[in-house]
Short mmCIF file of C-alpha atoms in Angstrom, two decimals:
data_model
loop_
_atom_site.label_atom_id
_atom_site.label_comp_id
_atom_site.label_asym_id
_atom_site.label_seq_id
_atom_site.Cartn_x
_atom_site.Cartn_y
_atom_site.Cartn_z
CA UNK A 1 0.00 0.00 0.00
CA UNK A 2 3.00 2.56 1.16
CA UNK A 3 5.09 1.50 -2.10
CA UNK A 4 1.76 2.76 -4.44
CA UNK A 5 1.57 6.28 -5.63
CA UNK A 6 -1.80 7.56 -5.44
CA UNK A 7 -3.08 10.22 -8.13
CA UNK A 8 -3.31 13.47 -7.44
CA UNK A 9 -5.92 15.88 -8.21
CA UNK A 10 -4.29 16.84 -11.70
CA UNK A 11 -4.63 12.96 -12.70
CA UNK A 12 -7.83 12.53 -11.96
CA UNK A 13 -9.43 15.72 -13.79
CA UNK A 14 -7.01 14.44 -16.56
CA UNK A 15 -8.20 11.19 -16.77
CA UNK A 16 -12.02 12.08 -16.65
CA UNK A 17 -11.28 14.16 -19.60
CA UNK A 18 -9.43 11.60 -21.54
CA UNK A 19 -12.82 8.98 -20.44
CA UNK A 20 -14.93 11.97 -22.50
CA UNK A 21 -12.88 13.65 -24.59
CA UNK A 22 -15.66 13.16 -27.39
CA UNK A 23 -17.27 16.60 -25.28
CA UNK A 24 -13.90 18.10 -25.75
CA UNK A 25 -14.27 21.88 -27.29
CA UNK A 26 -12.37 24.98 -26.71
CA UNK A 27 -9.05 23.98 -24.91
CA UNK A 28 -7.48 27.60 -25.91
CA UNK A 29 -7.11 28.20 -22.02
CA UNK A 30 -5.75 24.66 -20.92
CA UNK A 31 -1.96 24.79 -20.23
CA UNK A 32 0.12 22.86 -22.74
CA UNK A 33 1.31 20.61 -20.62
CA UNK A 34 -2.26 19.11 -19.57
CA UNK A 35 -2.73 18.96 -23.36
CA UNK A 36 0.08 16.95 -24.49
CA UNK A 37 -1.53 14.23 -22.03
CA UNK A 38 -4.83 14.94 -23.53
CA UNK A 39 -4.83 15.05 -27.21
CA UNK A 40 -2.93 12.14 -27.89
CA UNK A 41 -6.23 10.15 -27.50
CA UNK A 42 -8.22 11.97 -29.84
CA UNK A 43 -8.94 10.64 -32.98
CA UNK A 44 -8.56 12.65 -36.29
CA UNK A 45 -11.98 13.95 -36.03
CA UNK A 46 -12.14 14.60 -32.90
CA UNK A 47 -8.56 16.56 -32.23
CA UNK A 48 -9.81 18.59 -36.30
CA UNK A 49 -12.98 19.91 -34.01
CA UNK A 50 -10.70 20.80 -30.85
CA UNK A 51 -8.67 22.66 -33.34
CA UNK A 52 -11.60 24.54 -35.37
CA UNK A 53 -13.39 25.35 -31.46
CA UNK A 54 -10.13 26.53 -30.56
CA UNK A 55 -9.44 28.98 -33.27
CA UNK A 56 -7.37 31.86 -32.50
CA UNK A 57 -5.44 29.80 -30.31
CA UNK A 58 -2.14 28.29 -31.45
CA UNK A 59 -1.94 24.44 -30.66
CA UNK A 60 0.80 23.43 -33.14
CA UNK A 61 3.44 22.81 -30.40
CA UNK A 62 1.19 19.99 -29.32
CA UNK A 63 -0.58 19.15 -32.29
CA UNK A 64 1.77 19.38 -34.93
CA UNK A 65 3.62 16.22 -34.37
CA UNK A 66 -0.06 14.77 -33.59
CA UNK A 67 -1.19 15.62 -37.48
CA UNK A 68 2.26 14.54 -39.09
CA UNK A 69 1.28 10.80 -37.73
CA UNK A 70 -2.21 11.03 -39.12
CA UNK A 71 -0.71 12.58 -42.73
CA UNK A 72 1.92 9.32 -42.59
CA UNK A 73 -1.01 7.39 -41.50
CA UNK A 74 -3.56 8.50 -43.87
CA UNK A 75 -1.03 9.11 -46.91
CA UNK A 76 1.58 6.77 -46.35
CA UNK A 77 5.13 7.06 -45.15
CA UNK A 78 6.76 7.89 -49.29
CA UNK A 79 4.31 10.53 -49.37
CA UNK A 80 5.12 11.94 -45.81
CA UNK A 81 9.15 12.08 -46.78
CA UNK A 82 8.10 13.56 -49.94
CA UNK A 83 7.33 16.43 -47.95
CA UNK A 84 9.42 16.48 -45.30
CA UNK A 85 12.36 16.81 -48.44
CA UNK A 86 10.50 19.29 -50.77
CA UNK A 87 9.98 21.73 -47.67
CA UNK A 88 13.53 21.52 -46.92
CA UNK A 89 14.50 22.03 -50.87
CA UNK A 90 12.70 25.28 -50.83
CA UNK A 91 13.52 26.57 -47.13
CA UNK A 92 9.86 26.60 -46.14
CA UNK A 93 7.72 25.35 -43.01
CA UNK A 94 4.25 24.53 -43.44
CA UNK A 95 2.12 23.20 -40.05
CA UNK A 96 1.25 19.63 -40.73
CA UNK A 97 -2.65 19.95 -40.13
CA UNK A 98 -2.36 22.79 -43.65
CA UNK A 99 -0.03 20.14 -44.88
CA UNK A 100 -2.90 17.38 -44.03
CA UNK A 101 -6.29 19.77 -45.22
CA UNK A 102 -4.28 20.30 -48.58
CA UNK A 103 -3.64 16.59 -49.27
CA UNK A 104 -6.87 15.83 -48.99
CA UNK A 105 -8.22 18.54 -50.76
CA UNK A 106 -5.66 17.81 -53.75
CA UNK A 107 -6.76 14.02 -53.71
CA UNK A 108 -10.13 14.88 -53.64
CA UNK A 109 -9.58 17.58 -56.59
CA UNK A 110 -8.32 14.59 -58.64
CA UNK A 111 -10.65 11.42 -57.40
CA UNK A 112 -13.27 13.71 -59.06
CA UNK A 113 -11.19 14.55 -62.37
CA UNK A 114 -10.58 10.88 -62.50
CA UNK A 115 -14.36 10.00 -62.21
CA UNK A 116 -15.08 12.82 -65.13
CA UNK A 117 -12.64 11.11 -67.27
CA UNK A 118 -14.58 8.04 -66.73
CA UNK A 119 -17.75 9.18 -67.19
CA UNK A 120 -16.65 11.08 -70.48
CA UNK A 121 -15.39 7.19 -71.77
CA UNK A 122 -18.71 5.89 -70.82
CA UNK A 123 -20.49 8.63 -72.62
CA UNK A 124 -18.35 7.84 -76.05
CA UNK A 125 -18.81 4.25 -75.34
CA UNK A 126 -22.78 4.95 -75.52
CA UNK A 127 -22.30 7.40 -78.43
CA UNK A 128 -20.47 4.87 -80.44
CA UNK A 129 -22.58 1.64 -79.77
CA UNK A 130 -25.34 4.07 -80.76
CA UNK A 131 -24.14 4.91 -84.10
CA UNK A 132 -23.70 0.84 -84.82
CA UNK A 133 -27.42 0.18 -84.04
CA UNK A 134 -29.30 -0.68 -86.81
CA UNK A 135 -31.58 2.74 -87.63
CA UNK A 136 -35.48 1.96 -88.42
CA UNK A 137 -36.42 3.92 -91.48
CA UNK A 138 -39.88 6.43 -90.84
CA UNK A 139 -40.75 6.52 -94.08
CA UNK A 140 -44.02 5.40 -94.59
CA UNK A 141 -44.34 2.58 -97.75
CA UNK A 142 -46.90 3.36 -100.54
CA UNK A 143 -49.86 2.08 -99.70
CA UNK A 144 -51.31 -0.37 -101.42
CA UNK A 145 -54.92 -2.83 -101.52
CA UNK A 146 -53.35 -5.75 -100.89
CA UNK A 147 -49.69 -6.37 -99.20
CA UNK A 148 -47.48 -9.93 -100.06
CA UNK A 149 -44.82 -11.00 -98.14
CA UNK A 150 -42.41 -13.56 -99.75
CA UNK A 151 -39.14 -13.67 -101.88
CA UNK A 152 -38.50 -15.27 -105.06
CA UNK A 153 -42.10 -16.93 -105.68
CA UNK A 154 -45.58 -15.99 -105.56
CA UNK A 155 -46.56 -13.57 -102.87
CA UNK A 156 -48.29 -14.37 -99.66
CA UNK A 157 -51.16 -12.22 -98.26
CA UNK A 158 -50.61 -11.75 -94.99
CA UNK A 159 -51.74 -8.45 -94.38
CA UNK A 160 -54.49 -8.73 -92.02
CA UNK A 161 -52.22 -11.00 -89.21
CA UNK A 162 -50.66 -8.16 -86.57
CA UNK A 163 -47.77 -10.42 -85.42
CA UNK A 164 -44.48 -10.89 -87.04
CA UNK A 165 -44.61 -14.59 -85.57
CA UNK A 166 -48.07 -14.87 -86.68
CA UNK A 167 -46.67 -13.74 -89.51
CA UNK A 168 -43.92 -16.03 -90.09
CA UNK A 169 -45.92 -18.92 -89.26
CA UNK A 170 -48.88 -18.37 -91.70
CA UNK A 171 -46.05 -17.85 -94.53
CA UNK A 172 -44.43 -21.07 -93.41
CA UNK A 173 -47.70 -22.75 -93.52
CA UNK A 174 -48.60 -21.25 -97.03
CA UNK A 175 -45.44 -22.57 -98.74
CA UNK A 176 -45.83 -26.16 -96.88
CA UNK A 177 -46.19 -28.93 -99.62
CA UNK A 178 -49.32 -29.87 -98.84
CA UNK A 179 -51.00 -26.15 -99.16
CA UNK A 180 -49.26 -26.12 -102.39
CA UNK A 181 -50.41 -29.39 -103.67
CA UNK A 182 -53.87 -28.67 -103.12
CA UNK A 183 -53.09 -24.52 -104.45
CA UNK A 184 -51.79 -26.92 -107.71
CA UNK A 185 -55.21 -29.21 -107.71
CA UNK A 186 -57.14 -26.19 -107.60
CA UNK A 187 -55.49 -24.73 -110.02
CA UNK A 188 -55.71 -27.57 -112.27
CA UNK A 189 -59.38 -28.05 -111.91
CA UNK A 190 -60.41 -24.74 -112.47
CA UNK A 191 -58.75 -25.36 -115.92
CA UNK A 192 -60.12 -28.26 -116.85
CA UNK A 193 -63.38 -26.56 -115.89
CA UNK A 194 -62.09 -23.48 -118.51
CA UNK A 195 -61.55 -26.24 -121.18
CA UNK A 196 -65.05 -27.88 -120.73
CA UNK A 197 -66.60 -24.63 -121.38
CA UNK A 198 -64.38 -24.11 -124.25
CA UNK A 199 -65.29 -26.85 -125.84
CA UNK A 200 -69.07 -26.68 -125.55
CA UNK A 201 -69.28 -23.35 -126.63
CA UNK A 202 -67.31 -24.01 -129.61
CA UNK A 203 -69.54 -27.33 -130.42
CA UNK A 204 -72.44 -24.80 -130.04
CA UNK A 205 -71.44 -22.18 -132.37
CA UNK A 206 -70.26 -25.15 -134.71
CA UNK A 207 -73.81 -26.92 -134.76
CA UNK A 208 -75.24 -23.58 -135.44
CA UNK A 209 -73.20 -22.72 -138.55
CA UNK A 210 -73.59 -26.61 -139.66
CA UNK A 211 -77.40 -25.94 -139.48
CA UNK A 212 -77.67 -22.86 -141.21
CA UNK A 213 -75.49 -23.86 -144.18
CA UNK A 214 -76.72 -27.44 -145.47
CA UNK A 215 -80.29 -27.98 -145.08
CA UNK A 216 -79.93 -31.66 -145.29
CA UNK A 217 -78.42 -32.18 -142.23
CA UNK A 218 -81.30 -31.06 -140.62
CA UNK A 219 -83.31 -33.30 -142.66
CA UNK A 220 -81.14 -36.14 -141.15
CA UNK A 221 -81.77 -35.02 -138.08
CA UNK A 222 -85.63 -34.88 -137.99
#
């Protein structure tokens, strides 16, 4: 018990600020000292809104080597000595939370001209599969009383069917074998049936001539 230091005062209010340090705000007034047992716990949101509720107050001699290890952390440790060298190349100090708010800014900058250029490819990949598409032509055909649909043969009228299967499948049934058998038996009757009446008017008009020039065939007859 004797060989135990207890905390004092000071370590106590220091610890129940560390335990809610997400309520931390203005710490303009706080000695430095207190704060470089403070901040350390913040994260990087947390110690960017003690810094903005603390404006007017300079907290770089505590916080500057708290945003380098954020920047490293954040950026990476090439990027980090890529700084560190070009601000001793040109004699020049910058505070590392600047150094921090203008990396992010300057990635941000070019995340979005890198999503422009890809949205620019996308657009002339749309623009070009666009101009491959096969065009439907407006113009409207002559019209006409009766519309046939076939190639190289006799036409098909399939004008009143809506459907371009319906369409198809009519047209394959029209030029099926057996529709044009019985198209050719049709066909072939209605002849004959031109032939018969041929013939019968001709035999007609020949009995009538027969009768008119020899009287004695009529005598036969009678």
């Amino acid at each position: 018990m004797s060989g135990r230091k207890l905390p004092t005062l000071v370590d106590l209010c220091v610890q129940k600020v560390i335990d809610n340090i997400r309520y931390l705000g203005n710490v303009g007034s706080v000695d430095h000292h207190l704060l470089e047992r403070i901040l350390p716990h913040c994260t990087l949101d947390q110690l960017m809104h003690v810094e903005k509720a603390s404006e007017g107050s300079d907290l770089s001699p505590v916080t500057d080597k708290l945003w380098k290890k954020f920047f490293e952390k954040q950026f990476g440790t090439n990027s980090t000595n890529e700084v560190i060298k070009r601000m001793r190349e040109k004699r020049v100090s910058f505070k590392w939370m600047q150094l921090y708010e203008a990396k992010v800014k300057e990635m941000a900058q070019a995340e979005n001209e890198a999503l422009d250029r890809i949205k620019q490819l996308y657009k002339k990949e749309d623009a070009r599969k666009q101009s491959r598409q096969v065009r439907l032509c407006t113009k409207v055909p002559p019209s006409s009383k009766r519309r046939f649909w076939g190639d190289n043969g006799p036409g098909y009228n399939v004008s009143n069917v809506k459907s371009n299967i319906m369409k198809k499948a009519k047209i394959d049934l029209l030029k099926s074998q057996e529709v044009k058998n019985l198209a050719a038996m049709k066909k072939n009757s209605i002849q004959r049936s031109n032939s018969s009446s041929s013939i019968m008017k001709t035999g007609s008009i020949s009995g009538i001539g027969s009768t008119s020039k020899d009287p004695k065939s009529s005598k036969r007859i009678f």
